PDB file of C-alpha atoms in Angstrom:
ATOM      1  CA  MET A1051     -15.551   1.165   8.120  1.00  0.00           C
ATOM      2  CA  LEU A1052     -16.518  -2.537   8.117  1.00  0.00           C
ATOM      3  CA  PRO A1053     -16.564  -4.058  11.976  1.00  0.00           C
ATOM      4  CA  LYS A1054     -15.385  -7.085  12.197  1.00  0.00           C
ATOM      5  CA  ASP A1055     -18.218  -9.036  13.934  1.00  0.00           C
ATOM      6  CA  VAL A1056     -20.352  -8.249  10.096  1.00  0.00           C
ATOM      7  CA  LEU A1057     -17.517  -9.566   7.978  1.00  0.00           C
ATOM      8  CA  LYS A1058     -16.952 -13.008  10.358  1.00  0.00           C
ATOM      9  CA  SER A1059     -20.889 -13.596  10.033  1.00  0.00           C
ATOM     10  CA  TYR A1060     -20.499 -12.744   6.585  1.00  0.00           C
ATOM     11  CA  LEU A1061     -17.258 -14.785   5.632  1.00  0.00           C
ATOM     12  CA  LEU A1062     -19.608 -17.981   7.687  1.00  0.00           C
ATOM     13  CA  GLU A1063     -22.735 -17.112   5.522  1.00  0.00           C
ATOM     14  CA  MET A1064     -21.413 -17.580   2.012  1.00  0.00           C
ATOM     15  CA  PRO A1065     -21.491 -20.924   0.243  1.00  0.00           C
ATOM     16  CA  GLY A1066     -18.540 -22.870  -0.943  1.00  0.00           C
ATOM     17  CA  GLY A1067     -15.475 -21.037  -3.484  1.00  0.00           C
ATOM     18  CA  HIS A1068     -17.527 -17.490  -2.861  1.00  0.00           C
ATOM     19  CA  ILE A1069     -14.621 -14.672  -2.796  1.00  0.00           C
ATOM     20  CA  PHE A1070     -15.054 -11.685  -0.803  1.00  0.00           C
ATOM     21  CA  ASP A1071     -12.299  -9.130  -2.210  1.00  0.00           C
ATOM     22  CA  LEU A1072     -11.239  -7.223   1.203  1.00  0.00           C
ATOM     23  CA  PRO A1073      -9.628  -3.992  -0.520  1.00  0.00           C
ATOM     24  CA  TYR A1074      -6.573  -3.136   1.180  1.00  0.00           C
ATOM     25  CA  ASP A1075      -7.943   0.255   2.600  1.00  0.00           C
ATOM     26  CA  LEU A1076     -11.156  -1.955   4.406  1.00  0.00           C
ATOM     27  CA  PHE A1077      -8.608  -4.089   6.040  1.00  0.00           C
ATOM     28  CA  ALA A1078      -6.519  -1.513   7.298  1.00  0.00           C
ATOM     29  CA  SER A1079     -10.127  -0.444   9.051  1.00  0.00           C
ATOM     30  CA  VAL A1080     -10.751  -3.721  10.160  1.00  0.00           C
ATOM     31  CA  PHE A1081      -7.369  -5.017  11.600  1.00  0.00           C
ATOM     32  CA  PRO A1082      -5.640  -1.801  11.774  1.00  0.00           C
ATOM     33  CA  PRO A1083      -2.952  -1.018  10.565  1.00  0.00           C
ATOM     34  CA  GLY A1084      -3.201  -3.171   7.369  1.00  0.00           C
ATOM     35  CA  GLU A1085      -0.861  -3.866   4.797  1.00  0.00           C
ATOM     36  CA  PRO A1086       1.718  -4.571   5.121  1.00  0.00           C
ATOM     37  CA  ASP A1087       1.568  -5.310   8.584  1.00  0.00           C
ATOM     38  CA  THR A1088       2.474  -8.663   9.656  1.00  0.00           C
ATOM     39  CA  GLY A1089      -0.306  -8.998  12.802  1.00  0.00           C
ATOM     40  CA  SER A1090      -2.932  -7.298  10.658  1.00  0.00           C
ATOM     41  CA  ARG A1091      -2.560 -10.563   8.408  1.00  0.00           C
ATOM     42  CA  GLU A1092      -2.495 -12.671  11.355  1.00  0.00           C
ATOM     43  CA  SER A1093      -5.430 -11.512  12.515  1.00  0.00           C
ATOM     44  CA  LEU A1094      -6.843 -11.502   9.368  1.00  0.00           C
ATOM     45  CA  ARG A1095      -5.508 -15.355   8.843  1.00  0.00           C
ATOM     46  CA  ALA A1096      -7.156 -16.242  12.263  1.00  0.00           C
ATOM     47  CA  LEU A1097     -10.294 -15.150  10.928  1.00  0.00           C
ATOM     48  CA  ALA A1098     -10.216 -16.467   8.381  1.00  0.00           C
ATOM     49  CA  GLU A1099      -9.370 -20.311   9.359  1.00  0.00           C
ATOM     50  CA  GLU A1100     -12.654 -19.713  11.633  1.00  0.00           C
ATOM     51  CA  CYS A1101     -14.986 -18.757   8.981  1.00  0.00           C
ATOM     52  CA  ALA A1102     -13.145 -21.993   6.522  1.00  0.00           C
ATOM     53  CA  CYS A1103     -11.741 -19.008   4.161  1.00  0.00           C
ATOM     54  CA  ASP A1104      -7.991 -18.579   2.881  1.00  0.00           C
ATOM     55  CA  VAL A1105      -6.111 -15.744   1.979  1.00  0.00           C
ATOM     56  CA  ARG A1106      -4.777 -14.961  -1.364  1.00  0.00           C
ATOM     57  CA  VAL A1107      -2.918 -11.449  -0.975  1.00  0.00           C
ATOM     58  CA  VAL A1108      -3.404  -9.536  -4.492  1.00  0.00           C
ATOM     59  CA  PRO A1109      -0.776  -7.287  -4.375  1.00  0.00           C
ATOM     60  CA  GLN A1110      -0.237  -5.685  -7.572  1.00  0.00           C
ATOM     61  CA  GLU A1111      -4.660  -4.637  -7.501  1.00  0.00           C
ATOM     62  CA  ARG A1112      -4.313  -3.346  -3.269  1.00  0.00           C
ATOM     63  CA  ARG A1113      -6.569  -5.808  -2.260  1.00  0.00           C
ATOM     64  CA  ILE A1114      -7.126  -9.520  -0.310  1.00  0.00           C
ATOM     65  CA  GLU A1115      -9.480 -12.307  -1.424  1.00  0.00           C
ATOM     66  CA  LEU A1116     -11.083 -14.483   1.135  1.00  0.00           C
ATOM     67  CA  VAL A1117     -12.007 -17.375  -0.507  1.00  0.00           C
ATOM     68  CA  LYS A1118     -14.947 -19.580   1.164  1.00  0.00           C
ATOM     69  CA  ARG A1119     -13.175 -23.516   1.310  1.00  0.00           C
ATOM     70  CA  ARG A1120     -15.800 -26.117  -0.736  1.00  0.00           C
TER      71      ARG A1120
END
């Protein structure tokens, strides 16, 4: 399990262009109930915005990419 505050700290410190891969199971542990819940996605997008990251869902690989803006 990854605490939300640890994820936020990591995202804030990432250099521009870096990608953090968030597998669906880890996403569900941080933002229950996880994919495909709209509330979970909105919570993730809000956190990503705070950390200057874009969210890309990669359903065929069951993961989400958090991409730090440059």
